[in-house]
mmCIF file of C-alpha atoms and ligand atoms in Angstrom:
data_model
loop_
_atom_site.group_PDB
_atom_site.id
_atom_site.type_symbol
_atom_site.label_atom_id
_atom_site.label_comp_id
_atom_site.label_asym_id
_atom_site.label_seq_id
_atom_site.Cartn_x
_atom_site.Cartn_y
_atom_site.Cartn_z
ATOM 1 C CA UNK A 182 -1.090 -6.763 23.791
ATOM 2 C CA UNK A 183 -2.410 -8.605 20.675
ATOM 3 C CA UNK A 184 -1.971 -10.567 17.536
ATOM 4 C CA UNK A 185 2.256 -11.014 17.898
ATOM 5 C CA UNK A 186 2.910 -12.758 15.006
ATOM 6 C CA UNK A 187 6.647 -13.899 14.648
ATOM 7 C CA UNK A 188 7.061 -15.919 11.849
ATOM 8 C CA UNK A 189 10.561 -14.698 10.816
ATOM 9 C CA UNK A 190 13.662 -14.148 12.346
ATOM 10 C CA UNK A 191 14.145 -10.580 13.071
ATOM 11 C CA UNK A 192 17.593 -9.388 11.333
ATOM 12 C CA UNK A 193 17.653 -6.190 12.431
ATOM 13 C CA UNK A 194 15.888 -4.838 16.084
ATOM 14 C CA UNK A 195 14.381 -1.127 15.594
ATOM 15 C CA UNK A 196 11.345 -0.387 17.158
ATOM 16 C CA UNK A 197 8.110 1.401 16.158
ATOM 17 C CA UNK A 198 4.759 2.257 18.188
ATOM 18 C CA UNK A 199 1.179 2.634 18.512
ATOM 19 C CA UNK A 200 -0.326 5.606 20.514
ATOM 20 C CA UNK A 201 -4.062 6.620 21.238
ATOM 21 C CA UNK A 202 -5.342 10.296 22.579
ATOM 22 C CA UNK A 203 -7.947 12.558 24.062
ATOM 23 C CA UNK A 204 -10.636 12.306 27.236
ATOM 24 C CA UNK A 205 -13.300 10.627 25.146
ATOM 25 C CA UNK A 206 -12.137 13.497 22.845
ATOM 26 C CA UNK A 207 -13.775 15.886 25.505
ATOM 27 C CA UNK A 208 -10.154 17.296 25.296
ATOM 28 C CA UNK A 209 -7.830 16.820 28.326
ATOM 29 C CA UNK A 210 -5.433 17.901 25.594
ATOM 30 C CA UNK A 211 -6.241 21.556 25.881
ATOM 31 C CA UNK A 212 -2.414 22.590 26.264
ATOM 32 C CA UNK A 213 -0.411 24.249 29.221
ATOM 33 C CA UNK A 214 -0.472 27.983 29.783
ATOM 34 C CA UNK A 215 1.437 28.440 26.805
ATOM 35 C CA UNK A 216 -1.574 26.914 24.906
ATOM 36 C CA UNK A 217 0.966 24.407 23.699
ATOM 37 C CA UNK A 218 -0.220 20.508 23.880
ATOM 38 C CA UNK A 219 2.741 18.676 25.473
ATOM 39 C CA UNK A 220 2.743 14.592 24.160
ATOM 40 C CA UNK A 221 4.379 11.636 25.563
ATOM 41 C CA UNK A 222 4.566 7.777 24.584
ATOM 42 C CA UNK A 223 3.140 5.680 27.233
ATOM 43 C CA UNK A 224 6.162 3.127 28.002
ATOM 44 C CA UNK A 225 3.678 0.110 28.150
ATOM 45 C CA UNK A 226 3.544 -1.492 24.486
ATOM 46 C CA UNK A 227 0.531 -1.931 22.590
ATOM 47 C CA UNK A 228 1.691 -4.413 20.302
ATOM 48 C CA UNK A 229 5.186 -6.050 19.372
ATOM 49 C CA UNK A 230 5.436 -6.666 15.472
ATOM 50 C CA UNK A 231 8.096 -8.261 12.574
ATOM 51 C CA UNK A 232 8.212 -5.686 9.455
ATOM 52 C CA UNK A 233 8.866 -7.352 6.188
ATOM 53 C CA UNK A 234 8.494 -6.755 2.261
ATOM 54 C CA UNK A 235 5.830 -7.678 0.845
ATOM 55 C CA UNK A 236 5.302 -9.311 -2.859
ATOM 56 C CA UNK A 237 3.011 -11.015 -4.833
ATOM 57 C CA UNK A 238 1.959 -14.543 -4.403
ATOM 58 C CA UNK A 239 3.558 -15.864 -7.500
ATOM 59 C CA UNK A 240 6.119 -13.602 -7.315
ATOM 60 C CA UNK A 241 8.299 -16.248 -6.128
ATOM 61 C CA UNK A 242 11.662 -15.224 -7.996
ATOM 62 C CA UNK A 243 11.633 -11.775 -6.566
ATOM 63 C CA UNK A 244 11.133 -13.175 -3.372
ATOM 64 C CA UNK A 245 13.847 -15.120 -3.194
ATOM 65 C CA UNK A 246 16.504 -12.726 -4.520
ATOM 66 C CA UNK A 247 14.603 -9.982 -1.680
ATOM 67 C CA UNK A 248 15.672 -12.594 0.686
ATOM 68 C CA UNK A 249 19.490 -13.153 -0.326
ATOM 69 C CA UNK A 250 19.329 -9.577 -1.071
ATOM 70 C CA UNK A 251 18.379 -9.050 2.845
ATOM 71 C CA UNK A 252 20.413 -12.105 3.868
ATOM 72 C CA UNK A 253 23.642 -10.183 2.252
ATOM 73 C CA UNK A 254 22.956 -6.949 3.789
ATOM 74 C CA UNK A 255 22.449 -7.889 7.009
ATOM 75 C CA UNK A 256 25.474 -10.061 7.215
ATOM 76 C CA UNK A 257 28.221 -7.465 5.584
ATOM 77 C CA UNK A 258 26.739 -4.662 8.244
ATOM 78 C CA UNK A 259 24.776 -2.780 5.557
ATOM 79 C CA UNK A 260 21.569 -2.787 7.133
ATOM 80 C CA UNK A 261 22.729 -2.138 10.066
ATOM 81 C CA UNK A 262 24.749 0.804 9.275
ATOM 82 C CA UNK A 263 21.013 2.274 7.144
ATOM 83 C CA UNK A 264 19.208 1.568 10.679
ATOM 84 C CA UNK A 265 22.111 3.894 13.193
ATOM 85 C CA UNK A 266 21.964 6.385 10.311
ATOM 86 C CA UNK A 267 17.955 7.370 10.778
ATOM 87 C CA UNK A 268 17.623 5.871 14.469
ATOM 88 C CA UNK A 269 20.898 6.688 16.205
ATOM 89 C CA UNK A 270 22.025 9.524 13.830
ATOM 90 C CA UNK A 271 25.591 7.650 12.679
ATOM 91 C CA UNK A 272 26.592 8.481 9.111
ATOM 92 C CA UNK A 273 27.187 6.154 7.062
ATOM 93 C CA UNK A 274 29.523 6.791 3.835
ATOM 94 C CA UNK A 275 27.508 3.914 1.805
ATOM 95 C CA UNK A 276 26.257 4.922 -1.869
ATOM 96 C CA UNK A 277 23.453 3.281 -3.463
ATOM 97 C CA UNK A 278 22.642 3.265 -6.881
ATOM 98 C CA UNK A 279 24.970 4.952 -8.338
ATOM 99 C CA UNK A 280 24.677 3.776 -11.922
ATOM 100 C CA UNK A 281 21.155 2.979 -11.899
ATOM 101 C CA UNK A 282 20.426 5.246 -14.980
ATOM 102 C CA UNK A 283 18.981 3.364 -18.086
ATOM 103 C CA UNK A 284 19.268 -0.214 -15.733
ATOM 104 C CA UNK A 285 15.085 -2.090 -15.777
ATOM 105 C CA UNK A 286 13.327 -0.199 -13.332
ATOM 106 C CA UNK A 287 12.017 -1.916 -9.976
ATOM 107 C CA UNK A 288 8.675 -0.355 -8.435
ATOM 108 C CA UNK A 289 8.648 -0.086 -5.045
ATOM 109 C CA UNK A 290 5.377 0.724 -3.092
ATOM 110 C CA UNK A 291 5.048 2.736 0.238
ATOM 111 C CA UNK A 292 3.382 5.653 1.850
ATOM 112 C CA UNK A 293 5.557 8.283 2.418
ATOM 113 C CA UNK A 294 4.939 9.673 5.703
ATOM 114 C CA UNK A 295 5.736 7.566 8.073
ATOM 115 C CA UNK A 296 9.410 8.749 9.351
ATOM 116 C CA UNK A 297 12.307 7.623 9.932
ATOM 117 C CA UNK A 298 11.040 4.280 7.902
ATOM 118 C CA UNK A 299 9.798 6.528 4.585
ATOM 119 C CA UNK A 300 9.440 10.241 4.246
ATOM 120 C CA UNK A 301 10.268 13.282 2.331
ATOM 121 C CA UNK A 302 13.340 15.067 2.432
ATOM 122 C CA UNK A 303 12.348 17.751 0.076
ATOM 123 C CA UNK A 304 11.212 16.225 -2.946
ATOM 124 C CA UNK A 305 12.703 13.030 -2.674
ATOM 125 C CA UNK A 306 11.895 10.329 -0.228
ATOM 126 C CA UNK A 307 14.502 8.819 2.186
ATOM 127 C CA UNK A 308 14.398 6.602 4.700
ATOM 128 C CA UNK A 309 15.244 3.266 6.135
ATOM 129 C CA UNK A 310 13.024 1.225 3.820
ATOM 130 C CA UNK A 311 13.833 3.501 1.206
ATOM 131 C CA UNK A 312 17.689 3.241 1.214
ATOM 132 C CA UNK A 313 17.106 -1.000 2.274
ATOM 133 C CA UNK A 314 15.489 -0.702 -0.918
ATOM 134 C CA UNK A 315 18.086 0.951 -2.810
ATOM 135 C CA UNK A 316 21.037 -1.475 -1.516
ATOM 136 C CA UNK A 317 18.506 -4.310 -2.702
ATOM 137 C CA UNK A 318 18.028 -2.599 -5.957
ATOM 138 C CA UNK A 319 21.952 -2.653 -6.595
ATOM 139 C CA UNK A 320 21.862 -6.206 -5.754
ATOM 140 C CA UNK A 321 19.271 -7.108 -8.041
ATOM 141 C CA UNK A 322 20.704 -4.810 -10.720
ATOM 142 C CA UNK A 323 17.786 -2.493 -10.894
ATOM 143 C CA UNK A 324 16.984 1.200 -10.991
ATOM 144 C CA UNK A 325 14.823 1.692 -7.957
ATOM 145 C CA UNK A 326 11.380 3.765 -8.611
ATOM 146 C CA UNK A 327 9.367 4.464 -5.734
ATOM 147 C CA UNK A 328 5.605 4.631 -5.700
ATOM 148 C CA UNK A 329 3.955 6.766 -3.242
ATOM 149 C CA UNK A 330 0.318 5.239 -2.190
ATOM 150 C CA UNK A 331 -1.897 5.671 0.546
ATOM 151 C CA UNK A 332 -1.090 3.150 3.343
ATOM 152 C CA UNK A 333 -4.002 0.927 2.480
ATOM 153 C CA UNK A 334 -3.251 0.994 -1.451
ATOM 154 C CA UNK A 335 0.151 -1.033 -1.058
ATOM 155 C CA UNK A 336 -1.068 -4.414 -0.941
ATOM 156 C CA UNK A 337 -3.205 -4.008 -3.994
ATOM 157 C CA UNK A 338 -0.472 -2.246 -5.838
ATOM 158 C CA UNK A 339 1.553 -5.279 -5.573
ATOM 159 C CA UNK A 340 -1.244 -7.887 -5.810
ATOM 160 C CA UNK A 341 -2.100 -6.028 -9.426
ATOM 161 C CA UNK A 342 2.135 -5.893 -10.424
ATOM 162 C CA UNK A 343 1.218 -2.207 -10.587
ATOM 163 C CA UNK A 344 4.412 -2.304 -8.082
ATOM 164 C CA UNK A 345 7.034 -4.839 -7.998
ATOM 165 C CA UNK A 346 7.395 -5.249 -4.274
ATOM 166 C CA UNK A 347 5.835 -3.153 -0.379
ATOM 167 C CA UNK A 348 8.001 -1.529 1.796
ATOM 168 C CA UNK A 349 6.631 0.891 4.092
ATOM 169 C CA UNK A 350 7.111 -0.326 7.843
ATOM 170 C CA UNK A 351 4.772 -3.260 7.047
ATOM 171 C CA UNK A 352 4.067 -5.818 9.652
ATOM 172 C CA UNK A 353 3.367 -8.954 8.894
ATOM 173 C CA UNK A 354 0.029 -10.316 9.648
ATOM 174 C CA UNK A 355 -1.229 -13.585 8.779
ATOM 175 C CA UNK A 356 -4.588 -11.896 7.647
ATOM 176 C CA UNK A 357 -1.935 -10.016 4.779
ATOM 177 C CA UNK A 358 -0.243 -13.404 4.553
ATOM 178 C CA UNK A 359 -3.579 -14.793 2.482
ATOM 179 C CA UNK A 360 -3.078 -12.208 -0.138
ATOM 180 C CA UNK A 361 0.723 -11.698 -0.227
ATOM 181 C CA UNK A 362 3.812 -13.208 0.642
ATOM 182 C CA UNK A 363 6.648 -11.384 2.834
ATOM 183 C CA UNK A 364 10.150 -11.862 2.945
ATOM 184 C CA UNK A 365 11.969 -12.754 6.104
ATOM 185 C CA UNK A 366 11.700 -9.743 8.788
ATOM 186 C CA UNK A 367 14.752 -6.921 8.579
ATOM 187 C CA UNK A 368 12.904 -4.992 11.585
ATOM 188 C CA UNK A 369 11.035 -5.254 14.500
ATOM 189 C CA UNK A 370 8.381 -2.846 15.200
ATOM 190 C CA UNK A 371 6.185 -1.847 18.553
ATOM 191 C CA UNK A 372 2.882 -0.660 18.461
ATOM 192 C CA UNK A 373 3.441 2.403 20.909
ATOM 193 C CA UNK A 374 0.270 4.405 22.667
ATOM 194 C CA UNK A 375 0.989 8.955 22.513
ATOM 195 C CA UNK A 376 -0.939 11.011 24.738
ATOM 196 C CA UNK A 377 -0.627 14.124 26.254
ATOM 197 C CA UNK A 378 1.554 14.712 28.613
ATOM 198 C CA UNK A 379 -1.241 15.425 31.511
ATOM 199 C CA UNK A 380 -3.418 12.870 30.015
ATOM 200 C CA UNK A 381 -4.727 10.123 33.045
ATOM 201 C CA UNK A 382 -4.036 7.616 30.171
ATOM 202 C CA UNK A 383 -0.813 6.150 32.029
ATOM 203 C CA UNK A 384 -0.865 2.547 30.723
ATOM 204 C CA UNK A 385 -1.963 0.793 27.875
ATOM 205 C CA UNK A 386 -4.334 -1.139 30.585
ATOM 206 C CA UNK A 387 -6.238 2.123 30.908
ATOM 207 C CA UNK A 388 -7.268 2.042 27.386
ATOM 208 C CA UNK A 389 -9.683 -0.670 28.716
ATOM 209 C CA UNK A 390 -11.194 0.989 31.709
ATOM 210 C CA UNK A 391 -14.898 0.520 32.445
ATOM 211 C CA UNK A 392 -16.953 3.527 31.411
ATOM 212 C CA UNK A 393 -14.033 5.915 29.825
ATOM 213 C CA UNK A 394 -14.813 5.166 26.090
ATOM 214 C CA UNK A 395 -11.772 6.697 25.201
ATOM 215 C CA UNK A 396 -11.203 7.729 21.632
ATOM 216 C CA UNK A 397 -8.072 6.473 19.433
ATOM 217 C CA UNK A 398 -6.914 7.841 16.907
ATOM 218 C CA UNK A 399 -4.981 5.714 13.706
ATOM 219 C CA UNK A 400 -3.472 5.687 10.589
ATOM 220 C CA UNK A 401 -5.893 3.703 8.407
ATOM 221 C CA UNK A 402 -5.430 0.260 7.573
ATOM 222 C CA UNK A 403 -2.068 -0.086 9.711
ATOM 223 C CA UNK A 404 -2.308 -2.670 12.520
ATOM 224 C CA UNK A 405 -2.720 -0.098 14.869
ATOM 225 C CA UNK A 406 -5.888 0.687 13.607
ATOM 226 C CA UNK A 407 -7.023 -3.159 13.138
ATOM 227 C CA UNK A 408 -5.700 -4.237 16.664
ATOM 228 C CA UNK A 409 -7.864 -1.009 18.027
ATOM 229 C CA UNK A 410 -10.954 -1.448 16.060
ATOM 230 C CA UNK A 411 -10.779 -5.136 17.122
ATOM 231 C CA UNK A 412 -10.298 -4.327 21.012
ATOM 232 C CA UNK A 413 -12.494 -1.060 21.424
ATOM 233 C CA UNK A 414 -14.886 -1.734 18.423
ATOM 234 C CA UNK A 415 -15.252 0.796 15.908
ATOM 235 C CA UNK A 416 -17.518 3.541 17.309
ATOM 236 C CA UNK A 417 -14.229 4.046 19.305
ATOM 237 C CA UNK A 418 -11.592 4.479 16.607
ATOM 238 C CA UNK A 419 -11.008 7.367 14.095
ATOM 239 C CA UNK A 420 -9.137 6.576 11.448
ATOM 240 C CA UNK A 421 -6.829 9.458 9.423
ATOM 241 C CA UNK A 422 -5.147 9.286 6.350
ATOM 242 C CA UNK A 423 -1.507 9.494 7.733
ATOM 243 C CA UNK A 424 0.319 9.097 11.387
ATOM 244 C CA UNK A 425 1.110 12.933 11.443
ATOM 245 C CA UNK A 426 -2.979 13.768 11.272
ATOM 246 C CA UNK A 427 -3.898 11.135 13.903
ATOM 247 C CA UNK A 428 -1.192 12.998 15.876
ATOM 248 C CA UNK A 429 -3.155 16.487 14.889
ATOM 249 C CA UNK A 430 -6.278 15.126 15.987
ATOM 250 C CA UNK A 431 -4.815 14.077 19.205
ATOM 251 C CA UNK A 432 -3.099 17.951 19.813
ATOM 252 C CA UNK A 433 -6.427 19.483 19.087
ATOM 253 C CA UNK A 434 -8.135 17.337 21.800
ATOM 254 C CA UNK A 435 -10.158 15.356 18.863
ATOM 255 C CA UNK A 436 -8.667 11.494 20.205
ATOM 256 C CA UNK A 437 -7.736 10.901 23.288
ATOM 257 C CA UNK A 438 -4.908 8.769 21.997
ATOM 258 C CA UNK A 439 -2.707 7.672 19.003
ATOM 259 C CA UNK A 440 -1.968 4.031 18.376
ATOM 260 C CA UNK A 441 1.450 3.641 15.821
ATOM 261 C CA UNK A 442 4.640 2.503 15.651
ATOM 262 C CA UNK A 443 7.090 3.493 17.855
ATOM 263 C CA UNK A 444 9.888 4.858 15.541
ATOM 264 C CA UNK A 445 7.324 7.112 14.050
ATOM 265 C CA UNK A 446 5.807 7.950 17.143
ATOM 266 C CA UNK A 447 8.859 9.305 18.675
ATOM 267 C CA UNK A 448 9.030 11.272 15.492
ATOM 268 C CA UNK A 449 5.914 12.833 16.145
ATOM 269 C CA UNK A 450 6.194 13.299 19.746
ATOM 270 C CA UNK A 451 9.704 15.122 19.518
ATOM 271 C CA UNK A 452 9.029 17.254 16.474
ATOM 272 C CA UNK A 453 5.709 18.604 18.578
ATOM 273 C CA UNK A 454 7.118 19.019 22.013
ATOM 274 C CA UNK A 455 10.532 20.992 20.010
HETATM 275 N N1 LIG B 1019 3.411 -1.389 10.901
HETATM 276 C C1 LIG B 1019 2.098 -0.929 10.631
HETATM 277 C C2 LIG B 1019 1.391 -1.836 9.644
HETATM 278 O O1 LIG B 1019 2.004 -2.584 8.958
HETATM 279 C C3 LIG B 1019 2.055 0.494 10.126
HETATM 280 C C4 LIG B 1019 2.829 0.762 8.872
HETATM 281 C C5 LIG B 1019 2.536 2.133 8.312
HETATM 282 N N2 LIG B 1019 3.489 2.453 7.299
HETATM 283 C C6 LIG B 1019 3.497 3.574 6.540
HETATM 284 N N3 LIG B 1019 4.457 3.728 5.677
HETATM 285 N N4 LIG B 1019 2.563 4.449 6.692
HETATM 286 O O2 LIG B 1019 0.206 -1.813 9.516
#
């Protein structure tokens, strides 16, 4: 467990996760004797994390209305009700932006592949951060455009104003604090450990053991992959473009373990084992 940062009170409680995989990628993960590679999320935690929206430094306007924005939504149930629609399945009958047509567009930047937080639903993405971002939109009297990026593009984006604002399941880190500033925290995340299902990994203290070198596997830039570069140096950590590969690396017996957040990891983990 490393680096909890809680600057911010949490609004909202979700969880996310950080998993790691594979023998020293000598591949324990070689499947059951349907060939299939069972996974499981260790229950130990890895990491316990605030997730917040990020903007620029002298952005301090949008700030502010992000946090009233927040502020309101969490108070009148709103957030809540976009959290137990991707996390505990509860509909919500909510509509956001509505008549956002013509309205100054606000740029929003994520990474798209990190369910239930952002992803695609066809061509569009949804999400929790995505609709959050929505209802903030309406707030702020905006047409909400979101920007797709690789994970490790989104601070830059907003640094440069090629985006207005982050919101992709970002933690907040004082090492991100000296470049951008966050608002105050609308979830908490866990960074969970996935490995397969007959993997001796049981605990995130095995990760450690003396002589097993395992291999973890990350999605780049993400504090999954910091935390696990900093603990098991970097001869030790492969880093993929997006959760879902680092998961793929860990099924073909490439890592010996996946480090991410917990939300997304139980994505993963039940869309492979269905
Ligand atoms: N919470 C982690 C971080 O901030 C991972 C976020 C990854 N998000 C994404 N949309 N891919 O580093």
């Amino acid at each position: 467990m490393k680096k909890l940062l809680a600057l911010t009170v949490a609004v909202i409680t979700a969880f996310s996760l950080v998993a790691c995989g594979g023998n020293n990628a000598g591949n324990s993960a070689a499947g059951g004797s349907n060939g299939k590679v069972s996974l499981k999320i260790l229950d130990t935690e890895y990491a316990v994390e605030d997730y917040a929206v990020c903007v620029a430094k002298e952005n301090t306007a949008l700030l502010e209305s992000i946090n009233k924005a927040l502020e309101e939504l969490t108070a009148d149930g709103t957030a809540q009700a976009i959290v137990d629609k991707y996390i505990s399945d509860k509909q919500h009958d909510l509509v956001f932006q509505a008549d956002a047509e013509g309205k100054e567009e606000i740029h929003m930047a994520t990474n798209a592949q990190f369910p239930p937080y952002e992803f695609y639903d066809g061509e569009k993405i949804v999400g929790i951060d995505a609709e959050m971002a929505s209802a903030i939109a309406d707030k702020l009297d905006k047409k909400l455009v979101i920007d797709d990026m690789e994970f490790d593009a989104i601070i830059t984006s907003v640094q440069t104003g090629k985006s207005d604002f982050g919101m992709a399941g970002m933690t907040v880190t004082e090492e991100r604090l000296a470049n951008i500033s966050f608002s105050s925290s609308y979830a908490t995340g866990i960074q969970s450990v996935i490995v397969p299902e007959n993997s001796e990994i049981t605990s995130v203290d095995d990760l450690y053991a003396e002589g097993k070198n395992y291999l973890v596997g990350t999605q780049k830039g993400t504090t999954g992959d910091i935390y696990a570069e900093d603990d098991f140096g970097a001869d030790r950590v492969m880093k993929y473009a997006s959760g879902n590969e680092a998961v793929q690396a860990l099924i073909t017996g490439k890592v010996d373990c996946v480090i991410i957040d917990n939300e997304p990891a139980k994505a993963y983990v039940a869309a492979n084992n269905k």
